[in-house]
mmCIF file of C-alpha atoms in Angstrom:
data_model
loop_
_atom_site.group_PDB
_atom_site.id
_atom_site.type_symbol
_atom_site.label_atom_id
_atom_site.label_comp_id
_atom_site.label_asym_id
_atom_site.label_seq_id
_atom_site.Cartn_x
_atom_site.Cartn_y
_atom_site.Cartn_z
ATOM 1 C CA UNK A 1 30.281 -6.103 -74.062
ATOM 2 C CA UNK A 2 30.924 -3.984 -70.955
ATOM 3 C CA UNK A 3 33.948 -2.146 -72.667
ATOM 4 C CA UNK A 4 35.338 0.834 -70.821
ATOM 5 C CA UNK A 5 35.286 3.979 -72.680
ATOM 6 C CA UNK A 6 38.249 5.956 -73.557
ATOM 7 C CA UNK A 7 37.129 8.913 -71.040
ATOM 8 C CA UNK A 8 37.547 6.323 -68.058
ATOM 9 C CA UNK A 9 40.260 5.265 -68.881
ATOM 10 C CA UNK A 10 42.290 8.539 -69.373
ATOM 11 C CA UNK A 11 40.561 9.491 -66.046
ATOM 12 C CA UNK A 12 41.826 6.273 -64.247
ATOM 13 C CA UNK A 13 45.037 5.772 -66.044
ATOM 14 C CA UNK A 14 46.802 4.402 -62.566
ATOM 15 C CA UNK A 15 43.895 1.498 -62.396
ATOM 16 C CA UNK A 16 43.369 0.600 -65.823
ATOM 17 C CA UNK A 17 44.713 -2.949 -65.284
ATOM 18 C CA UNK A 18 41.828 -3.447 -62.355
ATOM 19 C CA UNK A 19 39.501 -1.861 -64.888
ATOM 20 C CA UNK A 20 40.781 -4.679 -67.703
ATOM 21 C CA UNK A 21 40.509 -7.605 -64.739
ATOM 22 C CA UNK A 22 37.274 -6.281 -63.618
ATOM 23 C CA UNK A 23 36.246 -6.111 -66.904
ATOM 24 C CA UNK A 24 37.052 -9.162 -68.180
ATOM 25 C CA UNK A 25 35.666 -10.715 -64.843
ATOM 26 C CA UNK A 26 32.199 -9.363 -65.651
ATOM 27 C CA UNK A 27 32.035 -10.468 -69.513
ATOM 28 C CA UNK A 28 32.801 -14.016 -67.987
ATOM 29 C CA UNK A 29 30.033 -13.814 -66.052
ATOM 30 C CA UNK A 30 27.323 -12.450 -68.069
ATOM 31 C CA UNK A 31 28.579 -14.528 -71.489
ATOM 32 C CA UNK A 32 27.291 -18.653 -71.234
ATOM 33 C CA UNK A 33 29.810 -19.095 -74.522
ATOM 34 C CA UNK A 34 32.695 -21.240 -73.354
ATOM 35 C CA UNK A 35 34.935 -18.502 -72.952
ATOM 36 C CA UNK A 36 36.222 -20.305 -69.798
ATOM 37 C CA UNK A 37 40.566 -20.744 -68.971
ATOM 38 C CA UNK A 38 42.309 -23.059 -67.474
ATOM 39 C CA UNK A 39 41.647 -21.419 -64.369
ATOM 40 C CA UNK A 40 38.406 -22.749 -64.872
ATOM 41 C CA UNK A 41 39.067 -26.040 -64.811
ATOM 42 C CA UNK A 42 37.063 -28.538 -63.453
ATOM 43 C CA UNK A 43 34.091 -26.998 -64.887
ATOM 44 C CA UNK A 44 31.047 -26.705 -62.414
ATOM 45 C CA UNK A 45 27.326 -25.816 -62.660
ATOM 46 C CA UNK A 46 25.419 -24.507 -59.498
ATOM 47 C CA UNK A 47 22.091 -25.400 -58.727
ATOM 48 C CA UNK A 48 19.995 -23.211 -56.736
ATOM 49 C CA UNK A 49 15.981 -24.223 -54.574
ATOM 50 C CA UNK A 50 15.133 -22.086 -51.541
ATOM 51 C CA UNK A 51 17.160 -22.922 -48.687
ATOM 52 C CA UNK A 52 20.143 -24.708 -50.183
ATOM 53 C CA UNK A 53 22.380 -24.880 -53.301
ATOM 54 C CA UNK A 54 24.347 -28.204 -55.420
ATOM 55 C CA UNK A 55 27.189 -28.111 -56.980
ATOM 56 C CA UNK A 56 28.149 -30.109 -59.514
ATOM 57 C CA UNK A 57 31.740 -30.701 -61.045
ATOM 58 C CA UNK A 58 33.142 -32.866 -63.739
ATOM 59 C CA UNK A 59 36.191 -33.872 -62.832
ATOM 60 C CA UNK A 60 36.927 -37.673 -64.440
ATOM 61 C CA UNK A 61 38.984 -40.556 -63.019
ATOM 62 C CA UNK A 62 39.502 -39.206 -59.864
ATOM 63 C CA UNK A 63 39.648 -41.431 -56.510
ATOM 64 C CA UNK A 64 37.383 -39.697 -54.012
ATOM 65 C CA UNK A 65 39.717 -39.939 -51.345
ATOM 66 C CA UNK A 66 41.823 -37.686 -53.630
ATOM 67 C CA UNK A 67 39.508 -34.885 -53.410
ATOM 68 C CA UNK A 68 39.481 -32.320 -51.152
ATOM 69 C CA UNK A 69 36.288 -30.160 -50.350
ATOM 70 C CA UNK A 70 35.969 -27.417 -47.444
ATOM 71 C CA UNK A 71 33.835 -25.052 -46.716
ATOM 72 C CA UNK A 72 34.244 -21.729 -44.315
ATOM 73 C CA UNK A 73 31.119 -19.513 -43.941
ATOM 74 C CA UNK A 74 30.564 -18.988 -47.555
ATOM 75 C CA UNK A 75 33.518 -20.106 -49.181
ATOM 76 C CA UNK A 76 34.031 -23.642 -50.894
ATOM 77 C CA UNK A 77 37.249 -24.849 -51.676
ATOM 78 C CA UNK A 78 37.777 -28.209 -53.816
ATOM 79 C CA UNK A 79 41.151 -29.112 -54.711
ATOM 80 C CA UNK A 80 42.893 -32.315 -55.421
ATOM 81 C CA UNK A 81 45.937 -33.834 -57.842
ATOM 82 C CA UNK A 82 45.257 -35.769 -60.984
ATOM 83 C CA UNK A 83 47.664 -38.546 -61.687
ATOM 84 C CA UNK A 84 49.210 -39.895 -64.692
ATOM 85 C CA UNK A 85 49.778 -43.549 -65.573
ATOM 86 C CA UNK A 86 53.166 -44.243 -64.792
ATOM 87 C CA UNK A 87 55.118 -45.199 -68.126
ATOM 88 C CA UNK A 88 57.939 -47.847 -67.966
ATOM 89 C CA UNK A 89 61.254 -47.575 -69.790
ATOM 90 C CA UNK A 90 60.494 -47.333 -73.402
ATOM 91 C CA UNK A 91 57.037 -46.105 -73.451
ATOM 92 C CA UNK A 92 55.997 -43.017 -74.901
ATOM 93 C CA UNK A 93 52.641 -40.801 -74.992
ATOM 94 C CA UNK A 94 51.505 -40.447 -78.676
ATOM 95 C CA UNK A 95 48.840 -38.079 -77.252
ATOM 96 C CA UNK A 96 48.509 -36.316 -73.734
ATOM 97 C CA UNK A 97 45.363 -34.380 -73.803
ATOM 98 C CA UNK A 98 43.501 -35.130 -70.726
ATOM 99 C CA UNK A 99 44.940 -32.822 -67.767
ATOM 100 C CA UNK A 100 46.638 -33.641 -65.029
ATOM 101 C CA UNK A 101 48.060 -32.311 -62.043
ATOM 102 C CA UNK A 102 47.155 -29.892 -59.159
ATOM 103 C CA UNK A 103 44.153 -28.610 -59.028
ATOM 104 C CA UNK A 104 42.147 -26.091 -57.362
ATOM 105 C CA UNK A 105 39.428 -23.781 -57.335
ATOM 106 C CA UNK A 106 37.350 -21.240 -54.735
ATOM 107 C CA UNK A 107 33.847 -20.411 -55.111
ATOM 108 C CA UNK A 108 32.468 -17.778 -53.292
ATOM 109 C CA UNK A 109 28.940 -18.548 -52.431
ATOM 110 C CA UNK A 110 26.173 -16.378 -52.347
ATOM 111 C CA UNK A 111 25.194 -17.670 -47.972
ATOM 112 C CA UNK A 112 26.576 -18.997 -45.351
ATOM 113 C CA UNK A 113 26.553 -22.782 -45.253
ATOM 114 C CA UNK A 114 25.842 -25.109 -42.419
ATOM 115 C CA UNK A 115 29.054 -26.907 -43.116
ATOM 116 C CA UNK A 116 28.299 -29.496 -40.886
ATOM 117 C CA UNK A 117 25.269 -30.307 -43.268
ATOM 118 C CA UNK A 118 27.406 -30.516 -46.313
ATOM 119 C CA UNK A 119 27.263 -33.547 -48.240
ATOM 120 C CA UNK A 120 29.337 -34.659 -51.520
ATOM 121 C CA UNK A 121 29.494 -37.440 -53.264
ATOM 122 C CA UNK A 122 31.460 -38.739 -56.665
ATOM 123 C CA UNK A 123 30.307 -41.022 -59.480
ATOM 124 C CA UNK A 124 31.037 -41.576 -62.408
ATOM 125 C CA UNK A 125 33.612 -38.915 -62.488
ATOM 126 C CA UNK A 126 31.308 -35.943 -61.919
ATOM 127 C CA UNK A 127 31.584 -34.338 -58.297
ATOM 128 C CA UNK A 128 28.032 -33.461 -56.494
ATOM 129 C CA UNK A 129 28.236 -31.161 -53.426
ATOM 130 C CA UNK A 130 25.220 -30.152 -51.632
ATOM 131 C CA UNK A 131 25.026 -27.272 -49.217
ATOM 132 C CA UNK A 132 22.197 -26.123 -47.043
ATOM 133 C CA UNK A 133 22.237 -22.760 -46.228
ATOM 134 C CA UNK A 134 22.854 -21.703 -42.473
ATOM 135 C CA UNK A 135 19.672 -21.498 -40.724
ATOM 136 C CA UNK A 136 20.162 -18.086 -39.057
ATOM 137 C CA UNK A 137 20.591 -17.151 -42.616
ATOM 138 C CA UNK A 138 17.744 -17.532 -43.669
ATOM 139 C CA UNK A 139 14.995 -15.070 -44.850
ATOM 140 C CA UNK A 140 12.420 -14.341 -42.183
ATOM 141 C CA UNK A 141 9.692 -13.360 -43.321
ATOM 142 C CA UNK A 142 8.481 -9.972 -41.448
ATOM 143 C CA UNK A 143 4.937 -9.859 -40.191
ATOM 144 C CA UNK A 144 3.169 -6.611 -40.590
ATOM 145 C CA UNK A 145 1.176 -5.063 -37.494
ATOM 146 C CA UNK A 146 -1.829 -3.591 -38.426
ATOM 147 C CA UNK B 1 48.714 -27.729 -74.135
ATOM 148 C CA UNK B 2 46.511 -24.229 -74.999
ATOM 149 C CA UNK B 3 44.295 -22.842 -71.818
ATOM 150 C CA UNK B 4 41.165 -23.714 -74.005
ATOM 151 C CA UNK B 5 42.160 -27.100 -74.501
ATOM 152 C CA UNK B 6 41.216 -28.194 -70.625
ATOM 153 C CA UNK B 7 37.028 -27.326 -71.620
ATOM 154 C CA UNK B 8 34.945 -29.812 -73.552
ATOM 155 C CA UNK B 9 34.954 -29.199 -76.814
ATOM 156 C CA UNK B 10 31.578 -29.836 -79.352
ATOM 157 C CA UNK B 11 32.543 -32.992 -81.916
ATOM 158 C CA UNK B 12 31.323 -30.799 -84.931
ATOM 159 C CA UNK B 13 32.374 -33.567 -87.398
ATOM 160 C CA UNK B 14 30.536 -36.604 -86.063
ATOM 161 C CA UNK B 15 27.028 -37.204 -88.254
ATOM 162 C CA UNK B 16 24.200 -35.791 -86.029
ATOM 163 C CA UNK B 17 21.601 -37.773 -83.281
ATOM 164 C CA UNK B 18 18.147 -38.257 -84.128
ATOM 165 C CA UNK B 19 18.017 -37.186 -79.955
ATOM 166 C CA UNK B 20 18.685 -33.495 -80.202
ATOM 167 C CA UNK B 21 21.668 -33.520 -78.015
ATOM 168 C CA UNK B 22 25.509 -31.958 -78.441
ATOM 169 C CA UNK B 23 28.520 -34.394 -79.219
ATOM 170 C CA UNK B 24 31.660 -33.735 -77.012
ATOM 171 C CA UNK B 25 34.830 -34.761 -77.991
ATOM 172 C CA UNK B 26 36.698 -36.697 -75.428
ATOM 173 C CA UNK B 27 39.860 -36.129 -74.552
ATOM 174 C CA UNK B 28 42.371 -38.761 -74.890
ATOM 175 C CA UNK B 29 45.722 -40.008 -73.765
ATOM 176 C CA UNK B 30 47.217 -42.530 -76.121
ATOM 177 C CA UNK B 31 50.532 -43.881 -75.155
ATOM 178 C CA UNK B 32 52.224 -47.594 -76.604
ATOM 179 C CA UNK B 33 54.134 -50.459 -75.619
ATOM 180 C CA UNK B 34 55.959 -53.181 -77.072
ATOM 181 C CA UNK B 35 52.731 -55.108 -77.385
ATOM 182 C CA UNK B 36 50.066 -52.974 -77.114
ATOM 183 C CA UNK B 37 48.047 -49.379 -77.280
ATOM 184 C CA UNK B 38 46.876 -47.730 -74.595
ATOM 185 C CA UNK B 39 43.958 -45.417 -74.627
ATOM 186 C CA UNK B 40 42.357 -43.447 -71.781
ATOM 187 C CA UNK B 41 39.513 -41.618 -72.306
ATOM 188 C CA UNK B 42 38.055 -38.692 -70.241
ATOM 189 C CA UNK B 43 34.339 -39.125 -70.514
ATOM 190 C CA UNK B 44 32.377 -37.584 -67.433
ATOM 191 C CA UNK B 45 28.968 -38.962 -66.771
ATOM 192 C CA UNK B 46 29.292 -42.162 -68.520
ATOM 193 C CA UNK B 47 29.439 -45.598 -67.219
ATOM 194 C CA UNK B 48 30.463 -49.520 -68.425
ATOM 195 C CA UNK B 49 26.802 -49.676 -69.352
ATOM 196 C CA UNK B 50 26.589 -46.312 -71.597
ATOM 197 C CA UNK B 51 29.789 -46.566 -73.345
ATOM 198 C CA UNK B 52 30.630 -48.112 -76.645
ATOM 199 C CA UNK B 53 33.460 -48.734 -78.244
ATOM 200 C CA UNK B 54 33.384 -50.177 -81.599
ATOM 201 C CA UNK B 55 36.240 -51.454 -84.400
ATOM 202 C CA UNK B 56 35.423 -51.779 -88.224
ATOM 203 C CA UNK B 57 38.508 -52.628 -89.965
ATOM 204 C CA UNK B 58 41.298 -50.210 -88.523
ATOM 205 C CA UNK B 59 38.970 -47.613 -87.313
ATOM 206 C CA UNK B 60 38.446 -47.105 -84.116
ATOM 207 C CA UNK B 61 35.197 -45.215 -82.342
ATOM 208 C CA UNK B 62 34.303 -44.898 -78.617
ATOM 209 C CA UNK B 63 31.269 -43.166 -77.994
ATOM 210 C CA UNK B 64 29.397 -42.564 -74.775
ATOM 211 C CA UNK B 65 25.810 -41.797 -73.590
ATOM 212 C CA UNK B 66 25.324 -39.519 -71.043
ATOM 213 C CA UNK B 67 21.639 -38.567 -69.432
ATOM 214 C CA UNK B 68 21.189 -34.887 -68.864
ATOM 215 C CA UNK B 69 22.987 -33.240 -65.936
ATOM 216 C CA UNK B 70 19.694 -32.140 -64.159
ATOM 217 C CA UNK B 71 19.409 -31.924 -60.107
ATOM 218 C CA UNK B 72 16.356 -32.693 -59.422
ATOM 219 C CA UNK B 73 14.181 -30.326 -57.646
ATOM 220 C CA UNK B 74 16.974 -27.897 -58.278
ATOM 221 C CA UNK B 75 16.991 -25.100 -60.798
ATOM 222 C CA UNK B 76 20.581 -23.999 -62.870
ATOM 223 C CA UNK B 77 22.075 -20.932 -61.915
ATOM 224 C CA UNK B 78 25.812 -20.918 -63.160
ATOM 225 C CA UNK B 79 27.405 -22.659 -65.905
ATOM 226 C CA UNK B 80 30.550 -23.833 -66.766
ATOM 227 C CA UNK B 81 29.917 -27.001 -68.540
ATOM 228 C CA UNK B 82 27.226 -28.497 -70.773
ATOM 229 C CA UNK B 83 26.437 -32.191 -70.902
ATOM 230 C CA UNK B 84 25.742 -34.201 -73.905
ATOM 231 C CA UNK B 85 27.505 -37.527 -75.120
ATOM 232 C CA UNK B 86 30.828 -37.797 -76.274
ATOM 233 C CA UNK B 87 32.236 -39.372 -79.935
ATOM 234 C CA UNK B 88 35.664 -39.542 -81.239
ATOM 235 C CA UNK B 89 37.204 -41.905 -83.995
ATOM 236 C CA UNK B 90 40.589 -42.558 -84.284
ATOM 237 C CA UNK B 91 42.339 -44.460 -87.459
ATOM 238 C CA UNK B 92 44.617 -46.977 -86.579
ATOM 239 C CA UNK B 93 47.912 -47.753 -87.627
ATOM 240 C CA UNK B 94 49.062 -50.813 -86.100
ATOM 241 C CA UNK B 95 47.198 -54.316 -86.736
ATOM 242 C CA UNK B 96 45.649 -54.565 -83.466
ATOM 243 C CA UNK B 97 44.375 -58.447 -82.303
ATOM 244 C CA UNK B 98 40.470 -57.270 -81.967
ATOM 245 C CA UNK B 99 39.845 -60.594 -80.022
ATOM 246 C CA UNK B 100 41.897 -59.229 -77.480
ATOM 247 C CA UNK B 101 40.490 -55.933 -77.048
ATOM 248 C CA UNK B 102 39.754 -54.889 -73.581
ATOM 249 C CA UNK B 103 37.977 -52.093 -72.081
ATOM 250 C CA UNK B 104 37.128 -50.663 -68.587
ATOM 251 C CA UNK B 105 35.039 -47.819 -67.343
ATOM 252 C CA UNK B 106 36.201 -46.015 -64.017
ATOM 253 C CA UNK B 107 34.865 -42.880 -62.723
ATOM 254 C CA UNK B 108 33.951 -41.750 -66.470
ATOM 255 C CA UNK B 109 37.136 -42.568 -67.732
ATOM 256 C CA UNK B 110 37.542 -45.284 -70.317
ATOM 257 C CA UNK B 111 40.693 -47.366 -70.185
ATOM 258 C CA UNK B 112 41.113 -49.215 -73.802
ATOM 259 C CA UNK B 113 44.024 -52.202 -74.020
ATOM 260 C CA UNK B 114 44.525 -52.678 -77.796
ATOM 261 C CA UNK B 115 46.897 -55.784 -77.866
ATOM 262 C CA UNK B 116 48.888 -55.899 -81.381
ATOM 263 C CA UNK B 117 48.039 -58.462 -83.231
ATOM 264 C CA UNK B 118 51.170 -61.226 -83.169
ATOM 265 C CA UNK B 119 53.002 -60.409 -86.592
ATOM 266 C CA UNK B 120 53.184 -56.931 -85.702
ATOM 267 C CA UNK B 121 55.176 -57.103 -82.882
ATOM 268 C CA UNK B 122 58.920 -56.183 -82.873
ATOM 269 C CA UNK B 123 60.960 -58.969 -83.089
ATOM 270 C CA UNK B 124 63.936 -59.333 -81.603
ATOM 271 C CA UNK B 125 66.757 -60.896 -83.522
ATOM 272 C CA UNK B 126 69.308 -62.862 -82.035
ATOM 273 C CA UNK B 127 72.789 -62.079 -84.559
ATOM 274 C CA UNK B 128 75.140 -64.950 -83.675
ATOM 275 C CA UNK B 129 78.366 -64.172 -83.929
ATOM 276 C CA UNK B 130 80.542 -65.352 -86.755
#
């Protein structure tokens, strides 16, 4: 997709690796195949209308209380552990595919929130975050003197 | 575990919906004990009301419905995930006591008790000694 040429690379030997992060930074962005990692994971989708924006997460068998969620200016953080069933003596996984453990992930948003307006809520496993945009961050709309 | 593994994955082998709507395989942990199976199944979106889990013989299925992901009033911008319902179908090995079945649905996960039926369990055998 957005492959650098040969030139630019030659030319900017000493940042190639930025070039190959940056690169593969924007194909994930402008490609909707799941070409996600495990970086990635729990999965969101972002919702945009005017003057706020929802985020939505699926992120199964949590307990809410287990789930962090902050916001500063226009960062959102949501992070939280995943925990196992606890096996007795004897007992053995014939199949561990669900994941487990820490997890976190940072969004960077495209306002400033009103993070005391930030609401969230879980059910049935999928994570719903809404935040308003900060009022002073708003468009104004510029009236024209004639 | 591979990176990929962690994403949904599309159920390409399950026979298709009349509803035109993609098939996700769940993913599963299966783990025993002396008397039964234990299955927990990750299956966002779903609740007791919209999940099924059905046993013909020794095959197992659990299959979920899910209604689409849509905020209202809101329109998609970024996406990670899509949503559709979820379909796997396991074969089963043991005899398992389908009386005794029971399932529960928690935050779209599905918790499945399979007890083994009675002449399947292990049986412990006391060796006197001579």
């Amino acid at each position: 997709m957005f492959g650098p040429g040969i030139w630019r690379v030659k030319r900017f030997a000493d940042s190639v690796p930025e070039i190959m992060d940056l690169q593969r930074e924007i194909n994930r962005l402008f490609s909707n195949v799941g070409q996600n990692t495990a970086l990635d994971y729990p999965a969101i989708n972002v919702w945009e209308k005017d003057d706020s924006l929802v985020v939505t997460m699926e992120w199964p068998g949590m307990e809410p209380e287990n789930i962090n969620i902050s916001v500063t200016g226009a960062t959102l953080t949501i992070s939280g552990a995943a925990k196992a069933d606890s096996l007795k003596e004897g007992e053995i996984y014939l199949r561990q595919e669900r994941a487990l453990g820490n997890f976190q992930r940072n969004f960077q948003l495209p306002f400033q929130v009103d993070s005391k307006k930030v609401e969230a809520k879980y059910e049935k496993g999928i994570l719903n975050i809404i935040l308003p945009r900060l009022k002073e961050d708003l468009p104004k709309k510029i009236k024209i003197n004639s | 575990m591979s990176e990929k593994d962690l994403q949904k994955t599309e159920n390409t082998a399950v026979t298709e919906k009349i509803r035109n709507v993609k098939i996700f395989v769940p993913h599963v942990d299966i783990y025993e004990t002396r008397d039964a199976l234990f299955l927990i199944a990750d299956m966002p979106g779903v609740d007791d009301k919209s999940v099924d889990v059905e046993m013909e013989k020794n095959i197992l299925t659990i299959s979920g419905r899910v209604e689409n992901g849509r905020v209202k009033d809101y329109s998609l911008v970024f996406s990670e995930y899509e949503v559709g319902d979820y379909e796997r179908t396991f074969t089963l090995s043991n005899e398992i006591d389908r009386e005794k079945i029971r399932a529960t649905v928690k935050q779209g996960v599905l918790r499945l008790e399979l007890p083994k039926a009675e002449k399947e369990k292990p049986k412990k055998i006391a060796i006197n000694a001579a």
